[in-house]
Tab-separated table of C-alpha atoms and ligand atoms in Angstrom:
chain	number	residue	atom	x	y	z
A	1	MET	CA	-0.188	0.200	-0.039
A	2	ILE	CA	1.148	3.600	-0.778
A	3	LYS	CA	1.873	4.954	2.000
A	4	ASN	CA	0.597	8.986	3.105
A	5	PHE	CA	3.749	11.723	1.816
A	6	ASP	CA	4.247	15.349	1.191
A	7	TYR	CA	6.054	16.433	-2.308
A	8	PHE	CA	6.642	20.157	-2.955
A	9	VAL	CA	9.727	20.917	-4.993
A	10	PRO	CA	8.901	24.191	-7.044
A	11	VAL	CA	11.940	24.523	-9.068
A	12	LYS	CA	11.936	25.394	-13.184
A	13	VAL	CA	14.808	23.208	-14.131
A	14	ILE	CA	16.270	23.934	-17.597
A	15	PHE	CA	18.096	20.975	-18.365
A	16	GLY	CA	20.198	20.791	-21.469
A	17	ALA	CA	23.404	21.153	-23.635
A	18	GLY	CA	23.979	24.854	-24.440
A	19	ARG	CA	20.961	25.906	-21.897
A	20	LEU	CA	23.406	28.333	-20.349
A	21	GLU	CA	22.365	30.961	-23.360
A	22	ASP	CA	18.788	31.097	-21.774
A	23	THR	CA	19.794	32.416	-18.512
A	24	GLY	CA	18.814	35.913	-19.274
A	25	THR	CA	14.947	34.752	-20.390
A	26	TYR	CA	14.765	33.298	-16.488
A	27	VAL	CA	16.420	35.634	-14.800
A	28	LYS	CA	14.753	38.780	-15.882
A	29	GLU	CA	11.761	37.728	-14.412
A	30	TYR	CA	13.136	37.793	-10.777
A	31	GLY	CA	15.290	40.796	-10.962
A	32	LYS	CA	16.909	43.454	-12.701
A	33	LYS	CA	20.437	43.693	-10.755
A	34	ALA	CA	21.828	40.001	-10.310
A	35	LEU	CA	25.079	39.192	-7.829
A	36	ILE	CA	26.902	36.283	-9.468
A	37	VAL	CA	28.446	34.041	-6.865
A	38	THR	CA	31.386	32.019	-7.152
A	39	THR	CA	33.756	30.274	-5.054
A	40	GLY	CA	37.123	31.974	-6.060
A	41	PRO	CA	38.028	34.103	-9.433
A	42	PHE	CA	38.695	30.665	-11.394
A	43	PHE	CA	35.117	31.683	-13.836
A	44	LYS	CA	36.393	34.897	-13.900
A	45	GLU	CA	39.724	33.361	-14.761
A	46	THR	CA	37.918	30.947	-17.830
A	47	GLY	CA	35.982	33.753	-19.441
A	48	LEU	CA	32.752	32.449	-17.962
A	49	VAL	CA	31.723	34.933	-15.776
A	50	ASP	CA	32.018	37.592	-18.417
A	51	ARG	CA	30.032	35.141	-20.789
A	52	LEU	CA	27.250	35.367	-18.511
A	53	MET	CA	27.126	38.492	-17.818
A	54	LYS	CA	26.915	39.133	-21.288
A	55	ILE	CA	24.226	36.769	-21.386
A	56	LEU	CA	22.152	38.363	-18.407
A	57	ALA	CA	22.810	41.813	-20.596
A	58	LYS	CA	20.975	40.906	-23.649
A	59	SER	CA	18.059	40.508	-21.440
A	60	GLY	CA	18.690	43.661	-19.829
A	61	VAL	CA	20.078	42.542	-16.459
A	62	GLU	CA	23.068	44.159	-15.018
A	63	SER	CA	25.473	42.064	-12.725
A	64	ALA	CA	28.345	42.260	-10.364
A	65	HIS	CA	30.239	39.227	-9.362
A	66	TYR	CA	31.591	38.040	-5.663
A	67	TYR	CA	33.316	35.079	-5.216
A	68	ASP	CA	35.642	35.577	-1.935
A	69	ILE	CA	33.785	31.977	-0.818
A	70	SER	CA	35.860	29.516	-0.200
A	71	PRO	CA	34.391	25.461	-0.863
A	72	ASN	CA	32.875	25.330	2.389
A	73	PRO	CA	31.131	28.489	2.798
A	74	LEU	CA	31.889	30.567	5.704
A	75	SER	CA	29.173	32.546	7.584
A	76	THR	CA	31.479	35.413	7.820
A	77	GLN	CA	32.323	34.931	3.258
A	78	VAL	CA	28.279	34.777	3.349
A	79	ASP	CA	27.825	38.152	5.511
A	80	ALA	CA	30.540	39.594	3.660
A	81	GLY	CA	28.513	38.978	0.248
A	82	ALA	CA	25.719	40.625	1.742
A	83	GLN	CA	27.377	43.644	2.532
A	84	PHE	CA	29.001	43.384	-1.674
A	85	GLY	CA	25.010	42.651	-2.427
A	86	ARG	CA	23.460	45.545	-0.605
A	87	GLU	CA	25.991	47.544	-2.332
A	88	PHE	CA	25.168	46.996	-5.638
A	89	GLY	CA	21.648	46.710	-5.048
A	90	CYS	CA	20.778	43.598	-6.100
A	91	ASP	CA	17.464	41.866	-6.350
A	92	VAL	CA	18.222	38.652	-7.603
A	93	LEU	CA	20.812	35.980	-6.803
A	94	ILE	CA	22.841	33.708	-9.064
A	95	GLY	CA	25.083	30.868	-7.729
A	96	LEU	CA	27.229	29.889	-10.449
A	97	GLY	CA	29.227	26.557	-9.792
A	98	GLY	CA	29.013	23.686	-7.431
A	99	GLY	CA	27.615	23.047	-3.863
A	100	SER	CA	29.422	25.849	-2.254
A	101	ALA	CA	28.625	29.070	-4.758
A	102	ILE	CA	24.811	27.606	-4.764
A	103	ASP	CA	24.665	27.479	-1.070
A	104	ALA	CA	26.430	30.996	-0.340
A	105	ALA	CA	23.874	32.230	-2.948
A	106	LYS	CA	21.390	30.937	-1.011
A	107	GLY	CA	22.772	32.247	1.731
A	108	ILE	CA	23.203	35.710	0.842
A	109	ALA	CA	19.709	35.853	-0.381
A	110	VAL	CA	18.661	35.112	3.012
A	111	ALA	CA	21.360	37.638	4.846
A	112	ILE	CA	19.649	40.288	2.461
A	113	GLY	CA	16.663	39.720	2.458
A	114	HIS	CA	16.323	39.668	6.470
A	115	ASN	CA	18.945	42.064	6.441
A	116	ALA	CA	20.989	40.170	9.599
A	117	PRO	CA	23.849	37.702	10.098
A	118	ILE	CA	23.156	34.749	7.962
A	119	TRP	CA	24.048	32.502	11.172
A	120	ASP	CA	20.808	33.531	12.617
A	121	TYR	CA	19.143	31.520	10.047
A	122	CYS	CA	21.683	28.580	10.156
A	123	PRO	CA	20.296	25.753	12.637
A	124	SER	CA	22.475	25.027	15.013
A	125	GLY	CA	20.554	23.625	17.471
A	126	ASP	CA	20.511	26.339	19.674
A	127	PRO	CA	17.299	27.761	21.018
A	128	GLY	CA	16.369	31.468	19.114
A	129	ASP	CA	17.446	29.784	15.278
A	130	LEU	CA	15.429	31.647	12.785
A	131	THR	CA	14.028	30.133	9.662
A	132	ALA	CA	14.325	31.631	6.278
A	133	THR	CA	10.865	33.701	4.835
A	134	SER	CA	9.675	35.055	1.754
A	135	LYS	CA	11.939	38.094	2.615
A	136	THR	CA	14.460	35.644	1.138
A	137	LEU	CA	15.847	37.471	-2.831
A	138	PRO	CA	14.850	35.084	-5.414
A	139	ILE	CA	17.722	32.598	-6.034
A	140	ILE	CA	18.903	31.526	-9.760
A	141	ALA	CA	21.233	28.387	-9.870
A	142	ILE	CA	23.517	27.409	-12.311
A	143	THR	CA	25.208	23.686	-11.832
A	144	THR	CA	28.599	23.296	-13.017
A	145	THR	CA	29.777	20.094	-10.979
A	146	SER	CA	27.367	16.718	-11.015
A	147	GLY	CA	26.327	15.986	-7.351
A	148	THR	CA	25.793	18.580	-4.967
A	149	GLY	CA	21.393	18.773	-5.736
A	150	SER	CA	21.568	22.378	-3.941
A	151	HIS	CA	20.303	23.692	-7.388
A	152	ILE	CA	17.110	21.481	-6.561
A	153	THR	CA	17.497	21.610	-2.561
A	154	PRO	CA	16.237	24.590	-0.679
A	155	TYR	CA	19.596	23.782	1.799
A	156	ALA	CA	22.465	26.144	1.883
A	157	VAL	CA	25.646	24.022	4.003
A	158	ILE	CA	27.199	27.364	6.152
A	159	THR	CA	30.037	26.798	8.393
A	160	ASN	CA	30.730	29.043	11.480
A	161	PRO	CA	34.146	29.686	11.765
A	162	GLU	CA	34.510	30.258	15.660
A	163	THR	CA	31.964	27.366	16.398
A	164	LYS	CA	33.293	24.509	13.177
A	165	GLU	CA	29.524	24.074	12.959
A	166	LYS	CA	28.464	22.861	9.647
A	167	PRO	CA	24.666	22.998	9.839
A	168	GLY	CA	22.561	23.142	6.611
A	169	LEU	CA	19.744	26.208	6.347
A	170	GLY	CA	16.264	26.249	4.333
A	171	SER	CA	12.906	26.661	4.160
A	172	ASP	CA	10.183	26.654	1.656
A	173	TYR	CA	12.208	30.288	0.292
A	174	THR	CA	15.204	28.558	-0.193
A	175	PHE	CA	14.684	26.416	-2.873
A	176	PRO	CA	15.933	28.229	-6.442
A	177	LYS	CA	13.598	29.537	-8.675
A	178	VAL	CA	15.178	28.005	-11.778
A	179	ALA	CA	17.949	26.037	-12.041
A	180	ILE	CA	20.279	25.785	-15.050
A	181	VAL	CA	22.170	22.089	-15.877
A	182	ASP	CA	24.261	22.881	-18.804
A	183	PRO	CA	26.040	19.161	-18.886
A	184	GLU	CA	28.733	21.410	-21.451
A	185	LEU	CA	29.806	23.258	-18.204
A	186	MET	CA	30.987	19.841	-16.815
A	187	LEU	CA	32.979	18.766	-19.580
A	188	SER	CA	36.308	20.843	-17.828
A	189	VAL	CA	35.956	19.274	-14.151
A	190	PRO	CA	39.088	17.252	-13.252
A	191	PRO	CA	38.363	13.364	-12.834
A	192	LYS	CA	39.054	13.592	-8.686
A	193	ILE	CA	36.347	16.669	-8.327
A	194	THR	CA	34.056	14.406	-10.603
A	195	ALA	CA	34.649	11.179	-8.366
A	196	ALA	CA	34.306	12.905	-5.399
A	197	THR	CA	30.807	14.755	-6.396
A	198	GLY	CA	29.531	12.049	-8.511
A	199	PHE	CA	29.894	9.855	-5.241
A	200	ASP	CA	27.987	12.726	-3.677
A	201	ILE	CA	24.786	11.732	-6.078
A	202	LEU	CA	25.271	7.861	-4.949
A	203	ALA	CA	25.449	8.685	-0.914
A	204	HIS	CA	21.972	11.200	-1.620
A	205	SER	CA	20.572	8.428	-3.442
A	206	ILE	CA	21.092	5.623	-1.089
A	207	GLU	CA	19.878	8.103	1.786
A	208	ALA	CA	16.951	9.444	0.468
A	209	TYR	CA	15.786	6.032	-0.462
A	210	THR	CA	16.402	4.521	3.154
A	211	SER	CA	14.763	7.553	4.529
A	212	GLU	CA	11.846	7.537	6.716
A	213	LYS	CA	10.695	10.389	4.668
A	214	SER	CA	10.949	8.480	1.401
A	215	SER	CA	7.993	8.341	-0.301
A	216	PRO	CA	7.216	6.446	-3.371
A	217	ILE	CA	7.853	9.359	-6.224
A	218	THR	CA	11.398	9.917	-4.461
A	219	ASP	CA	12.280	5.957	-4.525
A	220	LYS	CA	11.550	6.267	-7.977
A	221	MET	CA	14.000	8.297	-8.310
A	222	CYS	CA	16.653	7.549	-5.927
A	223	GLU	CA	16.235	4.229	-8.468
A	224	GLU	CA	16.955	5.779	-11.505
A	225	ALA	CA	19.772	7.810	-9.967
A	226	ILE	CA	21.581	4.588	-8.697
A	227	ARG	CA	21.403	3.528	-12.191
A	228	ILE	CA	22.538	6.402	-13.924
A	229	VAL	CA	25.516	6.821	-11.283
A	230	GLY	CA	26.132	2.648	-11.876
A	231	ARG	CA	26.685	3.053	-15.538
A	232	TYR	CA	27.987	6.504	-16.185
A	233	LEU	CA	30.039	7.460	-12.963
A	234	ARG	CA	33.302	5.691	-13.941
A	235	ARG	CA	33.083	6.630	-17.739
A	236	ALA	CA	32.928	10.472	-16.662
A	237	VAL	CA	35.945	10.029	-14.516
A	238	GLU	CA	37.659	8.212	-17.214
A	239	ASN	CA	36.826	10.441	-19.750
A	240	GLY	CA	35.617	14.508	-18.611
A	241	GLY	CA	34.835	15.394	-22.093
A	242	ASP	CA	32.526	12.399	-22.272
A	243	LEU	CA	28.938	14.967	-22.910
A	244	GLU	CA	26.841	11.641	-22.752
A	245	ALA	CA	28.302	10.596	-19.434
A	246	ARG	CA	28.057	14.145	-17.582
A	247	THR	CA	24.486	14.469	-19.506
A	248	ALA	CA	23.856	11.155	-17.462
A	249	LEU	CA	25.302	12.275	-14.451
A	250	ALA	CA	23.912	15.870	-14.541
A	251	TYR	CA	20.695	14.261	-15.179
A	252	ALA	CA	20.827	11.246	-11.784
A	253	ASP	CA	22.380	14.849	-9.952
A	254	THR	CA	18.805	16.793	-10.301
A	255	LEU	CA	16.815	13.526	-9.507
A	256	ALA	CA	19.113	13.154	-6.228
A	257	GLY	CA	18.458	16.937	-6.003
A	258	PHE	CA	14.229	16.188	-6.095
A	259	SER	CA	14.991	13.402	-3.869
A	260	ILE	CA	17.093	14.891	-1.103
A	261	ALA	CA	14.464	17.904	-1.114
A	262	VAL	CA	11.782	15.835	0.073
A	263	ALA	CA	13.293	12.428	1.624
A	264	VAL	CA	16.144	14.787	3.053
A	265	ILE	CA	19.511	12.609	4.069
A	266	THR	CA	20.255	9.837	6.836
A	267	LEU	CA	22.997	8.960	8.950
A	268	CYS	CA	26.190	9.389	7.001
A	269	HIS	CA	25.793	13.205	5.229
A	270	SER	CA	24.824	13.554	9.296
A	271	ILE	CA	28.094	12.249	10.878
A	272	SER	CA	30.190	13.934	7.339
A	273	HIS	CA	28.815	17.141	7.960
A	274	ALA	CA	30.613	17.476	11.171
A	275	VAL	CA	33.415	15.982	9.623
A	276	GLY	CA	33.269	18.665	7.365
A	277	GLY	CA	33.124	21.367	9.847
A	278	VAL	CA	35.400	19.948	12.268
A	279	CYS	CA	38.283	19.009	9.603
A	280	GLU	CA	37.214	21.100	6.581
A	281	THR	CA	37.635	17.726	4.579
A	282	VAL	CA	36.171	16.985	0.808
A	283	HIS	CA	32.301	16.414	0.910
A	284	GLY	CA	32.137	13.661	-1.893
A	285	GLU	CA	35.521	12.039	-0.012
A	286	THR	CA	34.183	11.986	3.167
A	287	LEU	CA	31.020	10.542	2.329
A	288	ALA	CA	32.803	7.616	0.761
A	289	ALA	CA	34.919	6.850	3.343
A	290	MET	CA	31.956	6.318	5.454
A	291	THR	CA	28.839	5.291	3.409
A	292	PRO	CA	30.319	1.577	3.257
A	293	HIS	CA	29.816	1.728	7.194
A	294	THR	CA	26.778	3.492	7.499
A	295	MET	CA	25.551	0.565	4.949
A	296	ARG	CA	26.393	-1.953	7.099
A	297	TYR	CA	25.432	0.254	10.596
A	298	SER	CA	21.480	0.284	8.799
A	299	MET	CA	20.414	-1.969	6.332
A	300	LYS	CA	19.376	-4.833	8.665
A	301	PHE	CA	16.153	-2.075	9.221
A	302	CYS	CA	15.526	-1.813	5.213
A	303	PRO	CA	16.983	-5.350	3.972
A	304	GLU	CA	14.725	-4.891	0.813
A	305	LYS	CA	15.790	-1.409	-0.225
A	306	TYR	CA	19.586	-1.945	0.851
A	307	LYS	CA	19.809	-5.282	-1.237
A	308	ASN	CA	18.484	-3.460	-3.896
A	309	ILE	CA	20.980	-0.872	-3.873
A	310	GLY	CA	23.813	-3.076	-5.064
A	311	LEU	CA	21.844	-4.745	-7.910
A	312	PHE	CA	20.955	-0.599	-9.272
A	313	LEU	CA	24.012	-0.314	-9.114
A	314	ARG	CA	24.370	-3.280	-11.423
A	315	ASP	CA	21.941	-2.475	-13.689
A	316	GLU	CA	19.736	-5.583	-12.579
A	317	CYS	CA	16.175	-5.511	-11.077
A	318	CYS	CA	15.042	-5.692	-7.765
A	319	CYS	CA	15.309	-8.361	-5.713
A	320	GLU	CA	12.915	-10.672	-4.417
A	321	GLU	CA	14.536	-13.392	-2.477
A	322	THR	CA	17.272	-13.453	-0.681
A	323	ASP	CA	20.169	-15.310	-2.149
A	324	ASP	CA	23.982	-15.573	-2.056
A	325	ASP	CA	24.420	-13.238	-4.794
A	326	CYS	CA	21.206	-10.661	-3.738
A	327	SER	CA	22.735	-10.423	0.295
A	328	LEU	CA	23.297	-7.337	1.853
A	329	GLU	CA	26.495	-7.630	2.294
A	330	ALA	CA	26.808	-8.377	-1.552
A	331	SER	CA	25.388	-4.503	-1.727
A	332	VAL	CA	27.692	-2.841	0.016
A	333	LYS	CA	30.766	-4.313	-1.514
A	334	GLU	CA	29.707	-3.392	-5.437
A	335	VAL	CA	29.465	0.584	-3.348
A	336	GLU	CA	32.950	-0.212	-2.109
A	337	LYS	CA	33.949	-1.684	-6.102
A	338	LEU	CA	32.762	1.547	-6.946
A	339	ILE	CA	34.697	3.710	-4.788
A	340	ASN	CA	37.839	1.893	-5.559
A	341	ASP	CA	37.186	1.943	-9.629
A	342	ILE	CA	36.604	5.931	-9.263
A	343	GLY	CA	39.717	6.273	-6.762
A	344	MET	CA	37.671	7.263	-3.468
A	345	ASN	CA	39.445	4.540	-1.555
A	346	ILE	CA	40.254	7.526	0.840
A	347	PRO	CA	39.935	6.784	4.361
A	348	LEU	CA	38.960	9.155	6.875
A	349	SER	CA	42.984	9.379	8.468
A	350	LYS	CA	44.325	10.405	4.717
A	351	GLN	CA	41.537	13.459	4.881
A	352	GLY	CA	42.808	15.005	7.745
A	353	VAL	CA	40.661	13.924	10.355
A	354	LYS	CA	42.657	12.871	14.216
A	355	GLU	CA	41.582	10.249	16.365
A	356	SER	CA	41.182	13.141	18.930
A	357	ASP	CA	38.376	14.843	16.577
A	358	PHE	CA	35.926	12.375	17.317
A	359	GLU	CA	34.030	13.468	20.191
A	360	GLU	CA	33.642	16.731	18.891
A	361	ILE	CA	32.464	15.272	15.716
A	362	ALA	CA	30.017	12.986	17.364
A	363	ASN	CA	28.864	15.903	19.937
A	364	GLY	CA	28.230	18.283	16.680
A	365	THR	CA	26.522	15.272	14.482
A	366	ILE	CA	23.875	15.159	17.482
A	367	LYS	CA	23.535	18.814	18.408
A	368	TYR	CA	22.940	20.376	15.546
A	369	MET	CA	21.931	16.646	12.576
A	370	ALA	CA	19.900	15.585	14.973
A	371	GLY	CA	17.452	15.557	12.391
A	372	GLY	CA	19.622	13.581	9.578
A	373	LEU	CA	20.225	10.938	12.480
A	374	ASP	CA	16.719	11.112	12.508
A	375	ASN	CA	15.355	9.940	9.177
A	376	ASP	CA	18.092	7.464	9.235
A	377	LEU	CA	15.725	3.949	10.237
A	378	ARG	CA	18.517	2.920	12.861
A	379	LYS	CA	18.527	5.551	15.370
A	380	ALA	CA	21.951	6.611	15.868
A	381	SER	CA	23.767	6.786	19.537
A	382	LYS	CA	26.783	8.583	20.071
A	383	ASP	CA	28.865	5.915	20.673
A	384	ASP	CA	27.739	4.451	17.458
A	385	ILE	CA	28.684	7.514	15.731
A	386	ILE	CA	32.189	6.843	17.030
A	387	ASP	CA	32.253	3.142	16.207
A	388	ILE	CA	31.202	4.589	12.003
A	389	LEU	CA	33.956	6.980	12.561
A	390	LYS	CA	36.542	4.177	13.583
A	391	LYS	CA	35.805	2.059	11.234
A	392	SER	CA	36.081	4.800	8.803
A	393	PHE	CA	39.518	6.165	9.843
B	401	FE2	FE1	26.095	15.748	-0.075
């Protein structure tokens, strides 16, 4: 029987090679002065920012560029970006890049709209956390990697450099109005970033698929996203110029984004946010180190779905009976095989994490990622989290 569910993801998706050229048509519906946000000056140097500014100008949209954003966007950087945007008089935000740029654009849209520091709107687990309202400026997402799903979700992950907390803010008002998904922009992404972001697609799909908030709609999207990752991620890592593989992964990233926007994430993302907050690790690498262990931890609480993950990765049908080839452990092994094949077998000890960080990571997970922990069908305790960190070390 189909269970009760809610589904609300109000994002217009403009998908396909060359679609960047259409950006102005959509941006002009929301504003006349756009602030383009990127992480660092890279896209200015490659000419992509100038190209986008020209596209916007053709639709009568003036634009400015803000790039002082790091790969794990800091609340201080978002506040400085908001100040820059206020002085420019921006009325619409464009996040151009991977998840960090899009998240930073969302953060700036909230900070300008509410005329407040962004940390007031980050759910750090403290009393007094605020939620973004309709005052949030409109956000346009132009994604240049495949993996974070941020072009579809309302979430923005912001790190507080003082407390080293890395929560995700989000409300019905922080969804991008429009997501431009142009696979041509992804052709030059280097193999290591392709692998790390590509693994993020898989982690989103596994977690949304097995989440307490999963629904029939998100299940179907997760299933397809996992199949596409199995078919195309190795190809894209091997040959970044493979437009068919890039397009397929961009689609899988979009499907996984539509899934986590509603079914959210579970245990692995919850811990990995805290790892990233304390140790500034690369999100996809941290997920790859921990996913096999979080799968083993939770799989008996949702065995059919966990068995299917390995089958979808091999592009086979759903499992109906339990046998040797269709076991839970075989599913984890299939994920581990992919991790090895794409060069993501990097234990936490090689990502700058120290055993002495475990306590702070576990405390952070419980303090501000409690919602994600609760979405996992097996509810992890602090000891469980430390045990998973040890196994991933
Ligand atoms: Fe992620």
